[in-house]
Structure formats: C-alpha cells, structure tokens
C-alpha cells in the first residue's frame, strides 16, 4: 500500500469519526423542536451536547486540513465546485456555535427563542447538506480534463444526492434520539426512546435504498460487507432501543453510521472524485495526491498527535457521562 492509499484511509476515518460524533450532535439539535415540549426540556437537550459539540467539530477541521495537505487536487476541485453548499454549511456551523454560547446570556423569552430556532435550523441544514455533498462525490460530478468542476449549483441536486441528504438527516436524527435516551432522565428519556423507534423504520428504508443504489452503481465485496453491517446495526439499534438498552442502542446506531460512511468511501476508492463526463478525467488517490515526501512528514505528525487527541476527547466524554433531566437544571450549568 502506497502512502497516498494510507492517507485516503486516514481521511475516510476522519470523516467517519466526524459523522459518528457530529451526527448525534446534529440530531440533538433537530430534536430540540421535534422532541422537547418546552424551554426546560430544550435546555436539557442542549446540555447533553454542551460540553462536547465543539470538540466534535475538530474532526471536520482535521479532515479538511488533511485533504488540503495530502490531496491538494481533490481539495481544490471539491472546494471550488461545491463552494456555495460548503459556504452554507460553514455559515450554519458558525451560527450554531454562537447560538449555543449566546442563548443563555439574556433572560428575555424572545432572545432565547430565536437562538433555539437557530440551533434547530443550523443543525437540520448541515445534516441534510452533508448527505447531498457526499452523494455527489461518490456518484460523480462534471469534472473536465483540467480537473476543474464545470457544472453549476443545480447540477448537485440530482435524485441520488438528494436521497443521500434525506438519509443523513434521518440517520443523524435517529442517532441523536438514541443518544438523548442514553443521556437523560424521566419523561424526556421515555419519549426519546419512543421517537427513536418511530424514526427507525423510515431511516432503514431510506438508508437501505441509498446504500443498495450505491452498491449497484459501483460497489464491490467490501462495500457490500459495509452495507450489511449498516443494515444490521440499524436493526440491532432498533431492537435494543425497544428493550430499553440505551447504551447498546447507541453503540449499534453508531455502527450504522460508521458502516454507511465507510461504504461510501469503499465504493469511491481508488477515485476521490469521479468525473461524470469521462472516466479518464477521474480524480484518483494517486493523481490527486501530494508528493511522497509530504505524505511521509504528515504520517509522522499524525502518528504522534492522533493518540493524544483521541485520549483527550475520550476523557471529555467520560467526565460528562452522567444523565441529566429537568430536575437537575438548577445545578447544571448552561451550555
């Protein structure tokens, strides 16, 4: 295996980690309107992710930075061709972060209500948009011989990418509902489990259709294995949720997210961005990569820094592992 192949795998792992962690993060944001009945319950939901949401976004920053350094051609084509959708996502992430921090700075009802709506919409839009973008990356876009994207914004919204957006939105919301059931107490915990059960069927249908389409479009035996794991993970999460085993349900919903994203990268490889105009113009892990010397330096840096980051983030989740409910709001800090 060459270093460009290693870095394709590492970037895939970074995106998998991002969608696993930020997936339930986005899901909780969506649930602030679908599940919470009043402001105290919305505060409970926000507090479940308050200590960790910003750490989850580190995976996105690292994935983007690693793509820029390891695959500059991929980065250039991706960020120029998808400039407007990525700008929308970035704007949502900025507003969402500000909303988490500013919502509790004033006590006026209208002030908190507006920031809560910002959390909802700025969680829902990226959850959908990421699926659309990755659907385009896997399915192929209009790339010419100069490795330039020559389509327009409307070309990004075909049936396959739109289905991908629906899948990520449903999958993240299901993942978030299971996480809320794991992290809360009382009535909100019961309703989160009930909502997760209702979401499970629609998520399974949409995800199954999308992943089967992906497999038929260009998958192999490894992507087929990931498809089976994704479906099995959803089924197991549903069963564990019904049985009230929230920890196992969250683990299996995580398996579904991880396997689904892994399948996209397995179906994509060895390409990084296929051209829908001519297969000869595909961006591949080889022709889009940096020099071997650059990749070697990056590999050493990643080997030294990654264990520290993983250990710190694991410690953060351990520290904030306890359940919370509306009864604990008087002693819980605002996030």
Short mmCIF file of the C-alpha atoms (twelve columns), coordinates in Angstrom:
data_MODEL
# 
_entry.id   MODEL 
# 
loop_
_atom_site.group_PDB 
_atom_site.id 
_atom_site.type_symbol 
_atom_site.label_atom_id 
_atom_site.label_alt_id 
_atom_site.label_comp_id 
_atom_site.label_asym_id 
_atom_site.label_seq_id 
_atom_site.Cartn_x 
_atom_site.Cartn_y 
_atom_site.Cartn_z 
_atom_site.pdbx_PDB_model_num 
ATOM 1   C CA . UNK A 1   0.000   0.000  0.000   1 
ATOM 2   C CA . UNK A 2   1.365   3.410  -1.007  1 
ATOM 3   C CA . UNK A 3   1.244   6.466  1.242   1 
ATOM 4   C CA . UNK A 4   -1.498  8.065  -0.842  1 
ATOM 5   C CA . UNK A 5   -3.621  4.987  -0.168  1 
ATOM 6   C CA . UNK A 6   -2.845  5.237  3.543   1 
ATOM 7   C CA . UNK A 7   -3.957  8.860  3.570   1 
ATOM 8   C CA . UNK A 8   -7.135  8.048  1.696   1 
ATOM 9   C CA . UNK A 9   -7.923  5.614  4.515   1 
ATOM 10  C CA . UNK A 10  -6.961  8.158  7.193   1 
ATOM 11  C CA . UNK A 11  -9.171  10.848 5.668   1 
ATOM 12  C CA . UNK A 12  -12.014 8.337  5.453   1 
ATOM 13  C CA . UNK A 13  -11.509 7.590  9.164   1 
ATOM 14  C CA . UNK A 14  -11.633 11.307 9.976   1 
ATOM 15  C CA . UNK A 15  -14.940 11.726 8.110   1 
ATOM 16  C CA . UNK A 16  -16.318 8.595  9.743   1 
ATOM 17  C CA . UNK A 17  -15.382 9.949  13.173  1 
ATOM 18  C CA . UNK A 18  -16.900 13.314 12.333  1 
ATOM 19  C CA . UNK A 19  -20.223 11.875 11.215  1 
ATOM 20  C CA . UNK A 20  -20.367 9.482  14.171  1 
ATOM 21  C CA . UNK A 21  -19.861 12.292 16.690  1 
ATOM 22  C CA . UNK A 22  -21.390 15.286 14.946  1 
ATOM 23  C CA . UNK A 23  -24.179 13.031 13.690  1 
ATOM 24  C CA . UNK A 24  -25.833 12.679 17.096  1 
ATOM 25  C CA . UNK A 25  -24.851 16.306 17.737  1 
ATOM 26  C CA . UNK A 26  -26.916 17.432 14.728  1 
ATOM 27  C CA . UNK A 27  -29.649 15.001 15.714  1 
ATOM 28  C CA . UNK A 28  -29.977 16.550 19.163  1 
ATOM 29  C CA . UNK A 29  -30.219 19.991 17.565  1 
ATOM 30  C CA . UNK A 30  -33.088 18.806 15.365  1 
ATOM 31  C CA . UNK A 31  -34.776 17.189 18.364  1 
ATOM 32  C CA . UNK A 32  -34.910 20.493 20.227  1 
ATOM 33  C CA . UNK A 33  -38.071 21.069 18.166  1 
ATOM 34  C CA . UNK A 34  -39.235 17.526 17.468  1 
ATOM 35  C CA . UNK A 35  -38.895 16.139 20.998  1 
ATOM 36  C CA . UNK A 36  -38.652 18.949 23.548  1 
ATOM 37  C CA . UNK A 37  -42.022 20.357 24.666  1 
ATOM 38  C CA . UNK A 38  -40.831 23.457 26.486  1 
ATOM 39  C CA . UNK A 39  -37.777 25.566 27.226  1 
ATOM 40  C CA . UNK A 40  -36.503 23.480 30.202  1 
ATOM 41  C CA . UNK A 41  -36.569 20.353 28.038  1 
ATOM 42  C CA . UNK A 42  -34.759 22.155 25.222  1 
ATOM 43  C CA . UNK A 43  -32.173 23.209 27.776  1 
ATOM 44  C CA . UNK A 44  -31.759 19.569 28.836  1 
ATOM 45  C CA . UNK A 45  -31.177 18.508 25.216  1 
ATOM 46  C CA . UNK A 46  -28.682 21.288 24.611  1 
ATOM 47  C CA . UNK A 47  -26.852 20.426 27.832  1 
ATOM 48  C CA . UNK A 48  -26.401 16.810 26.702  1 
ATOM 49  C CA . UNK A 49  -24.074 18.021 23.946  1 
ATOM 50  C CA . UNK A 50  -22.929 21.302 25.526  1 
ATOM 51  C CA . UNK A 51  -19.556 20.009 26.747  1 
ATOM 52  C CA . UNK A 52  -18.693 18.097 23.563  1 
ATOM 53  C CA . UNK A 53  -20.165 19.732 20.444  1 
ATOM 54  C CA . UNK A 54  -17.131 21.929 19.748  1 
ATOM 55  C CA . UNK A 55  -14.734 19.005 20.223  1 
ATOM 56  C CA . UNK A 56  -16.746 17.010 17.699  1 
ATOM 57  C CA . UNK A 57  -16.106 19.675 15.062  1 
ATOM 58  C CA . UNK A 58  -12.357 19.211 15.430  1 
ATOM 59  C CA . UNK A 59  -12.765 16.107 13.268  1 
ATOM 60  C CA . UNK A 60  -14.170 18.233 10.437  1 
ATOM 61  C CA . UNK A 61  -11.333 20.751 10.660  1 
ATOM 62  C CA . UNK A 62  -8.773  17.957 10.676  1 
ATOM 63  C CA . UNK A 63  -10.422 16.193 7.728   1 
ATOM 64  C CA . UNK A 64  -10.411 19.399 5.669   1 
ATOM 65  C CA . UNK A 65  -6.814  20.197 6.626   1 
ATOM 66  C CA . UNK A 66  -5.632  16.672 5.867   1 
ATOM 67  C CA . UNK A 67  -7.346  16.763 2.473   1 
ATOM 68  C CA . UNK A 68  -5.657  20.073 1.664   1 
ATOM 69  C CA . UNK A 69  -2.207  18.725 2.579   1 
ATOM 70  C CA . UNK A 70  -2.470  15.147 1.303   1 
ATOM 71  C CA . UNK A 71  -4.666  15.634 -1.777  1 
ATOM 72  C CA . UNK A 72  -4.402  19.249 -2.983  1 
ATOM 73  C CA . UNK A 73  -6.063  18.497 -6.339  1 
ATOM 74  C CA . UNK A 74  -9.019  16.883 -4.578  1 
ATOM 75  C CA . UNK A 75  -9.265  19.794 -2.162  1 
ATOM 76  C CA . UNK A 76  -9.123  22.394 -4.950  1 
ATOM 77  C CA . UNK A 77  -11.772 20.725 -7.117  1 
ATOM 78  C CA . UNK A 78  -14.021 19.919 -4.159  1 
ATOM 79  C CA . UNK A 79  -13.986 23.344 -2.534  1 
ATOM 80  C CA . UNK A 80  -14.256 25.289 -5.787  1 
ATOM 81  C CA . UNK A 81  -17.022 23.132 -7.252  1 
ATOM 82  C CA . UNK A 82  -19.016 22.884 -4.020  1 
ATOM 83  C CA . UNK A 83  -18.252 26.426 -2.877  1 
ATOM 84  C CA . UNK A 84  -21.812 27.627 -2.249  1 
ATOM 85  C CA . UNK A 85  -23.102 24.494 -0.441  1 
ATOM 86  C CA . UNK A 86  -19.972 24.407 1.706   1 
ATOM 87  C CA . UNK A 87  -20.405 28.109 2.467   1 
ATOM 88  C CA . UNK A 88  -23.968 27.406 3.636   1 
ATOM 89  C CA . UNK A 89  -22.713 24.592 5.871   1 
ATOM 90  C CA . UNK A 90  -19.950 26.787 7.277   1 
ATOM 91  C CA . UNK A 91  -22.403 29.606 7.954   1 
ATOM 92  C CA . UNK A 92  -24.724 27.192 9.770   1 
ATOM 93  C CA . UNK A 93  -21.890 25.815 11.897  1 
ATOM 94  C CA . UNK A 94  -20.825 29.339 12.869  1 
ATOM 95  C CA . UNK A 95  -24.350 30.471 13.759  1 
ATOM 96  C CA . UNK A 96  -24.988 27.219 15.613  1 
ATOM 97  C CA . UNK A 97  -21.863 27.650 17.726  1 
ATOM 98  C CA . UNK A 98  -22.780 31.236 18.534  1 
ATOM 99  C CA . UNK A 99  -26.303 30.109 19.448  1 
ATOM 100 C CA . UNK A 100 -25.002 27.572 21.955  1 
ATOM 101 C CA . UNK A 101 -22.922 30.238 23.671  1 
ATOM 102 C CA . UNK A 102 -25.294 33.233 23.446  1 
ATOM 103 C CA . UNK A 103 -28.666 31.607 24.110  1 
ATOM 104 C CA . UNK A 104 -28.381 31.864 27.892  1 
ATOM 105 C CA . UNK A 105 -26.696 35.279 28.025  1 
ATOM 106 C CA . UNK A 106 -30.034 37.072 28.392  1 
ATOM 107 C CA . UNK A 107 -33.248 36.006 30.097  1 
ATOM 108 C CA . UNK A 108 -35.746 37.547 27.660  1 
ATOM 109 C CA . UNK A 109 -38.044 34.945 26.120  1 
ATOM 110 C CA . UNK A 110 -37.717 36.268 22.556  1 
ATOM 111 C CA . UNK A 111 -33.893 36.234 22.805  1 
ATOM 112 C CA . UNK A 112 -33.698 32.578 23.836  1 
ATOM 113 C CA . UNK A 113 -36.415 31.529 21.397  1 
ATOM 114 C CA . UNK A 114 -34.552 32.969 18.407  1 
ATOM 115 C CA . UNK A 115 -31.290 31.270 19.344  1 
ATOM 116 C CA . UNK A 116 -33.123 27.980 19.873  1 
ATOM 117 C CA . UNK A 117 -34.600 28.217 16.391  1 
ATOM 118 C CA . UNK A 118 -31.092 28.943 15.108  1 
ATOM 119 C CA . UNK A 119 -29.841 25.740 16.765  1 
ATOM 120 C CA . UNK A 120 -32.645 23.769 15.124  1 
ATOM 121 C CA . UNK A 121 -32.216 25.083 11.586  1 
ATOM 122 C CA . UNK A 122 -28.408 25.175 11.736  1 
ATOM 123 C CA . UNK A 123 -28.438 21.516 12.763  1 
ATOM 124 C CA . UNK A 124 -31.031 20.384 10.209  1 
ATOM 125 C CA . UNK A 125 -29.497 22.105 7.162   1 
ATOM 126 C CA . UNK A 126 -25.940 20.689 7.544   1 
ATOM 127 C CA . UNK A 127 -27.316 17.243 8.405   1 
ATOM 128 C CA . UNK A 128 -29.083 17.257 5.029   1 
ATOM 129 C CA . UNK A 129 -26.373 19.084 3.072   1 
ATOM 130 C CA . UNK A 130 -23.559 16.701 4.029   1 
ATOM 131 C CA . UNK A 131 -25.504 13.816 2.521   1 
ATOM 132 C CA . UNK A 132 -26.061 15.774 -0.684  1 
ATOM 133 C CA . UNK A 133 -22.366 16.648 -0.962  1 
ATOM 134 C CA . UNK A 134 -21.098 13.123 -0.322  1 
ATOM 135 C CA . UNK A 135 -23.720 11.754 -2.688  1 
ATOM 136 C CA . UNK A 136 -22.206 13.919 -5.408  1 
ATOM 137 C CA . UNK A 137 -18.650 12.934 -4.511  1 
ATOM 138 C CA . UNK A 138 -19.457 9.223  -4.777  1 
ATOM 139 C CA . UNK A 139 -21.840 9.401  -7.741  1 
ATOM 140 C CA . UNK A 140 -19.602 11.680 -9.812  1 
ATOM 141 C CA . UNK A 141 -19.735 15.295 -10.935 1 
ATOM 142 C CA . UNK A 142 -18.828 17.236 -14.067 1 
ATOM 143 C CA . UNK A 143 -15.013 17.367 -13.966 1 
ATOM 144 C CA . UNK A 144 -13.112 18.197 -17.146 1 
ATOM 145 C CA . UNK A 145 -9.643  17.211 -18.322 1 
ATOM 146 C CA . UNK A 146 -8.107  20.090 -16.339 1 
ATOM 147 C CA . UNK A 147 -9.561  18.684 -13.098 1 
ATOM 148 C CA . UNK A 148 -11.983 21.605 -12.885 1 
ATOM 149 C CA . UNK A 149 -15.631 21.321 -11.917 1 
ATOM 150 C CA . UNK A 150 -17.626 22.695 -14.877 1 
ATOM 151 C CA . UNK A 151 -21.194 22.173 -13.650 1 
ATOM 152 C CA . UNK A 152 -23.391 24.571 -11.703 1 
ATOM 153 C CA . UNK A 153 -25.042 24.500 -8.287  1 
ATOM 154 C CA . UNK A 154 -28.293 22.984 -9.598  1 
ATOM 155 C CA . UNK A 155 -26.359 20.021 -11.023 1 
ATOM 156 C CA . UNK A 156 -25.561 18.991 -7.437  1 
ATOM 157 C CA . UNK A 157 -29.206 18.264 -6.633  1 
ATOM 158 C CA . UNK A 158 -29.914 15.089 -8.594  1 
ATOM 159 C CA . UNK A 159 -32.020 12.172 -7.282  1 
ATOM 160 C CA . UNK A 160 -29.098 10.238 -5.798  1 
ATOM 161 C CA . UNK A 161 -27.551 13.166 -3.844  1 
ATOM 162 C CA . UNK A 162 -30.982 14.295 -2.609  1 
ATOM 163 C CA . UNK A 163 -31.670 10.790 -1.330  1 
ATOM 164 C CA . UNK A 164 -28.279 10.913 0.363   1 
ATOM 165 C CA . UNK A 165 -29.338 14.125 2.099   1 
ATOM 166 C CA . UNK A 166 -32.559 12.536 3.333   1 
ATOM 167 C CA . UNK A 167 -30.590 9.539  4.616   1 
ATOM 168 C CA . UNK A 168 -28.071 11.579 6.607   1 
ATOM 169 C CA . UNK A 169 -30.836 13.755 8.074   1 
ATOM 170 C CA . UNK A 170 -32.879 10.735 9.182   1 
ATOM 171 C CA . UNK A 171 -29.867 8.726  10.319  1 
ATOM 172 C CA . UNK A 172 -28.430 11.575 12.379  1 
ATOM 173 C CA . UNK A 173 -31.820 12.329 13.939  1 
ATOM 174 C CA . UNK A 174 -32.249 8.661  14.876  1 
ATOM 175 C CA . UNK A 175 -28.680 8.604  16.233  1 
ATOM 176 C CA . UNK A 176 -29.457 11.751 18.231  1 
ATOM 177 C CA . UNK A 177 -32.701 10.335 19.656  1 
ATOM 178 C CA . UNK A 178 -30.864 7.240  20.893  1 
ATOM 179 C CA . UNK A 179 -28.177 9.484  22.395  1 
ATOM 180 C CA . UNK A 180 -30.801 11.583 24.202  1 
ATOM 181 C CA . UNK A 181 -32.369 8.415  25.634  1 
ATOM 182 C CA . UNK A 182 -28.914 7.427  26.879  1 
ATOM 183 C CA . UNK A 183 -28.140 10.822 28.446  1 
ATOM 184 C CA . UNK A 184 -31.433 11.910 30.040  1 
ATOM 185 C CA . UNK A 185 -33.792 11.026 32.859  1 
ATOM 186 C CA . UNK A 186 -37.538 10.938 33.334  1 
ATOM 187 C CA . UNK A 187 -40.234 11.570 30.777  1 
ATOM 188 C CA . UNK A 188 -37.924 13.001 28.131  1 
ATOM 189 C CA . UNK A 189 -35.901 9.772  28.184  1 
ATOM 190 C CA . UNK A 190 -39.064 7.709  27.598  1 
ATOM 191 C CA . UNK A 191 -40.223 9.936  24.757  1 
ATOM 192 C CA . UNK A 192 -36.776 9.875  23.153  1 
ATOM 193 C CA . UNK A 193 -36.896 6.074  23.057  1 
ATOM 194 C CA . UNK A 194 -40.403 6.185  21.595  1 
ATOM 195 C CA . UNK A 195 -39.375 8.697  18.926  1 
ATOM 196 C CA . UNK A 196 -36.277 6.661  18.051  1 
ATOM 197 C CA . UNK A 197 -38.488 3.632  17.449  1 
ATOM 198 C CA . UNK A 198 -40.704 5.647  15.105  1 
ATOM 199 C CA . UNK A 199 -37.699 7.030  13.236  1 
ATOM 200 C CA . UNK A 200 -36.076 3.627  12.839  1 
ATOM 201 C CA . UNK A 201 -38.360 2.337  10.075  1 
ATOM 202 C CA . UNK A 202 -38.110 5.414  7.839   1 
ATOM 203 C CA . UNK A 203 -34.358 5.577  8.396   1 
ATOM 204 C CA . UNK A 204 -33.931 1.907  7.479   1 
ATOM 205 C CA . UNK A 205 -35.986 2.254  4.281   1 
ATOM 206 C CA . UNK A 206 -34.190 5.402  3.092   1 
ATOM 207 C CA . UNK A 207 -30.709 4.194  4.080   1 
ATOM 208 C CA . UNK A 208 -31.305 0.741  2.609   1 
ATOM 209 C CA . UNK A 209 -32.396 2.210  -0.714  1 
ATOM 210 C CA . UNK A 210 -29.493 4.641  -0.855  1 
ATOM 211 C CA . UNK A 211 -26.855 2.072  0.071   1 
ATOM 212 C CA . UNK A 212 -28.210 -0.515 -2.361  1 
ATOM 213 C CA . UNK A 213 -28.158 2.137  -5.101  1 
ATOM 214 C CA . UNK A 214 -24.541 2.900  -4.147  1 
ATOM 215 C CA . UNK A 215 -23.634 -0.783 -4.297  1 
ATOM 216 C CA . UNK A 216 -25.235 -1.273 -7.704  1 
ATOM 217 C CA . UNK A 217 -23.605 1.905  -9.005  1 
ATOM 218 C CA . UNK A 218 -20.036 0.898  -8.305  1 
ATOM 219 C CA . UNK A 219 -19.612 -1.144 -5.159  1 
ATOM 220 C CA . UNK A 220 -17.543 -4.256 -4.544  1 
ATOM 221 C CA . UNK A 221 -17.381 -7.004 -1.963  1 
ATOM 222 C CA . UNK A 222 -16.026 -4.758 0.798   1 
ATOM 223 C CA . UNK A 223 -18.695 -2.123 0.267   1 
ATOM 224 C CA . UNK A 224 -21.291 -4.916 0.278   1 
ATOM 225 C CA . UNK A 225 -19.984 -6.039 3.667   1 
ATOM 226 C CA . UNK A 226 -20.297 -2.446 4.940   1 
ATOM 227 C CA . UNK A 227 -23.870 -2.314 3.604   1 
ATOM 228 C CA . UNK A 228 -24.767 -5.464 5.541   1 
ATOM 229 C CA . UNK A 229 -23.172 -4.053 8.699   1 
ATOM 230 C CA . UNK A 230 -25.086 -0.780 8.322   1 
ATOM 231 C CA . UNK A 231 -28.437 -2.544 7.979   1 
ATOM 232 C CA . UNK A 232 -27.610 -4.931 10.820  1 
ATOM 233 C CA . UNK A 233 -26.564 -2.002 13.002  1 
ATOM 234 C CA . UNK A 234 -29.869 -0.229 12.418  1 
ATOM 235 C CA . UNK A 235 -31.832 -3.391 13.167  1 
ATOM 236 C CA . UNK A 236 -29.856 -4.055 16.345  1 
ATOM 237 C CA . UNK A 237 -30.203 -0.441 17.477  1 
ATOM 238 C CA . UNK A 238 -33.970 -0.651 16.993  1 
ATOM 239 C CA . UNK A 239 -34.174 -3.877 18.979  1 
ATOM 240 C CA . UNK A 240 -32.006 -2.599 21.830  1 
ATOM 241 C CA . UNK A 241 -33.973 0.640  21.947  1 
ATOM 242 C CA . UNK A 242 -37.234 -1.300 22.309  1 
ATOM 243 C CA . UNK A 243 -35.662 -3.337 25.111  1 
ATOM 244 C CA . UNK A 244 -34.548 -0.193 26.933  1 
ATOM 245 C CA . UNK A 245 -30.836 -0.942 26.488  1 
ATOM 246 C CA . UNK A 246 -29.837 2.606  25.598  1 
ATOM 247 C CA . UNK A 247 -26.086 2.029  25.742  1 
ATOM 248 C CA . UNK A 248 -26.234 -0.850 23.286  1 
ATOM 249 C CA . UNK A 249 -28.744 1.007  21.121  1 
ATOM 250 C CA . UNK A 250 -26.385 3.967  20.832  1 
ATOM 251 C CA . UNK A 251 -23.446 1.669  20.061  1 
ATOM 252 C CA . UNK A 252 -25.359 -0.041 17.270  1 
ATOM 253 C CA . UNK A 253 -26.685 3.211  15.823  1 
ATOM 254 C CA . UNK A 254 -23.043 4.292  15.766  1 
ATOM 255 C CA . UNK A 255 -22.191 1.096  13.882  1 
ATOM 256 C CA . UNK A 256 -24.863 2.021  11.323  1 
ATOM 257 C CA . UNK A 257 -23.370 5.498  10.858  1 
ATOM 258 C CA . UNK A 258 -19.796 4.215  10.675  1 
ATOM 259 C CA . UNK A 259 -20.637 1.422  8.232   1 
ATOM 260 C CA . UNK A 260 -22.713 3.722  5.999   1 
ATOM 261 C CA . UNK A 261 -19.943 6.311  5.661   1 
ATOM 262 C CA . UNK A 262 -17.320 3.588  5.272   1 
ATOM 263 C CA . UNK A 263 -19.357 2.097  2.445   1 
ATOM 264 C CA . UNK A 264 -19.292 5.409  0.571   1 
ATOM 265 C CA . UNK A 265 -15.505 5.549  0.748   1 
ATOM 266 C CA . UNK A 266 -15.161 1.868  -0.172  1 
ATOM 267 C CA . UNK A 267 -17.374 2.403  -3.210  1 
ATOM 268 C CA . UNK A 268 -15.398 5.540  -4.098  1 
ATOM 269 C CA . UNK A 269 -11.865 4.090  -3.917  1 
ATOM 270 C CA . UNK A 270 -9.491  4.346  -5.784  1 
ATOM 271 C CA . UNK A 271 -11.170 7.518  -7.018  1 
ATOM 272 C CA . UNK A 272 -11.575 10.563 -4.787  1 
ATOM 273 C CA . UNK A 273 -13.906 12.424 -7.180  1 
ATOM 274 C CA . UNK A 274 -15.187 10.597 -10.280 1 
ATOM 275 C CA . UNK A 275 -15.921 12.588 -13.426 1 
ATOM 276 C CA . UNK A 276 -19.377 12.097 -14.925 1 
ATOM 277 C CA . UNK A 277 -18.039 13.414 -18.255 1 
ATOM 278 C CA . UNK A 278 -15.220 10.921 -18.868 1 
ATOM 279 C CA . UNK A 279 -13.769 8.225  -16.562 1 
ATOM 280 C CA . UNK A 280 -10.311 9.176  -17.831 1 
ATOM 281 C CA . UNK A 281 -10.756 12.521 -16.032 1 
ATOM 282 C CA . UNK A 282 -11.456 10.989 -12.628 1 
ATOM 283 C CA . UNK A 283 -9.505  12.338 -9.693  1 
ATOM 284 C CA . UNK A 284 -7.874  9.353  -8.019  1 
ATOM 285 C CA . UNK A 285 -5.956  8.838  -4.800  1 
ATOM 286 C CA . UNK A 286 -2.812  8.678  -6.911  1 
ATOM 287 C CA . UNK A 287 -3.150  11.579 -9.354  1 
ATOM 288 C CA . UNK A 288 -4.625  13.985 -6.756  1 
ATOM 289 C CA . UNK A 289 -2.055  13.373 -4.010  1 
ATOM 290 C CA . UNK A 290 0.883   15.380 -2.720  1 
ATOM 291 C CA . UNK A 291 4.489   14.266 -3.098  1 
ATOM 292 C CA . UNK A 292 5.672   11.159 -1.207  1 
ATOM 293 C CA . UNK A 293 7.927   13.347 0.979   1 
ATOM 294 C CA . UNK A 294 4.966   15.498 2.066   1 
ATOM 295 C CA . UNK A 295 2.893   12.422 2.847   1 
ATOM 296 C CA . UNK A 296 5.765   10.931 4.841   1 
ATOM 297 C CA . UNK A 297 6.074   14.044 7.045   1 
ATOM 298 C CA . UNK A 298 2.292   14.102 7.531   1 
ATOM 299 C CA . UNK A 299 2.286   10.446 8.544   1 
ATOM 300 C CA . UNK A 300 4.816   11.032 11.326  1 
ATOM 301 C CA . UNK A 301 2.894   14.060 12.590  1 
ATOM 302 C CA . UNK A 302 -0.370  12.130 12.588  1 
ATOM 303 C CA . UNK A 303 1.215   9.175  14.409  1 
ATOM 304 C CA . UNK A 304 2.388   11.480 17.213  1 
ATOM 305 C CA . UNK A 305 -0.677  13.733 17.568  1 
ATOM 306 C CA . UNK A 306 -3.622  11.393 16.991  1 
ATOM 307 C CA . UNK A 307 -3.334  9.308  20.205  1 
ATOM 308 C CA . UNK A 308 -3.213  12.495 22.302  1 
ATOM 309 C CA . UNK A 309 -6.336  13.927 20.647  1 
ATOM 310 C CA . UNK A 310 -8.240  10.651 20.967  1 
ATOM 311 C CA . UNK A 311 -7.289  10.287 24.629  1 
ATOM 312 C CA . UNK A 312 -8.347  13.839 25.432  1 
ATOM 313 C CA . UNK A 313 -11.704 13.509 23.695  1 
ATOM 314 C CA . UNK A 314 -12.380 10.145 25.358  1 
ATOM 315 C CA . UNK A 315 -11.602 11.730 28.731  1 
ATOM 316 C CA . UNK A 316 -14.076 14.541 27.986  1 
ATOM 317 C CA . UNK A 317 -16.891 12.087 27.278  1 
ATOM 318 C CA . UNK A 318 -16.043 10.147 30.425  1 
ATOM 319 C CA . UNK A 319 -16.152 13.247 32.624  1 
ATOM 320 C CA . UNK A 320 -19.577 14.275 31.265  1 
ATOM 321 C CA . UNK A 321 -21.029 10.758 31.175  1 
ATOM 322 C CA . UNK A 322 -23.865 11.208 33.722  1 
ATOM 323 C CA . UNK A 323 -27.527 11.519 32.779  1 
ATOM 324 C CA . UNK A 324 -29.361 14.815 33.223  1 
ATOM 325 C CA . UNK A 325 -33.017 15.820 33.442  1 
ATOM 326 C CA . UNK A 326 -35.190 18.822 34.135  1 
ATOM 327 C CA . UNK A 327 -34.803 18.226 37.892  1 
ATOM 328 C CA . UNK A 328 -31.051 18.754 37.627  1 
ATOM 329 C CA . UNK A 329 -31.262 22.071 35.766  1 
ATOM 330 C CA . UNK A 330 -30.882 24.124 38.948  1 
ATOM 331 C CA . UNK A 331 -27.399 22.710 39.485  1 
ATOM 332 C CA . UNK A 332 -26.390 22.200 35.843  1 
ATOM 333 C CA . UNK A 333 -24.524 24.912 34.032  1 
ATOM 334 C CA . UNK A 334 -25.857 26.444 30.836  1 
ATOM 335 C CA . UNK A 335 -24.210 25.342 27.567  1 
# 
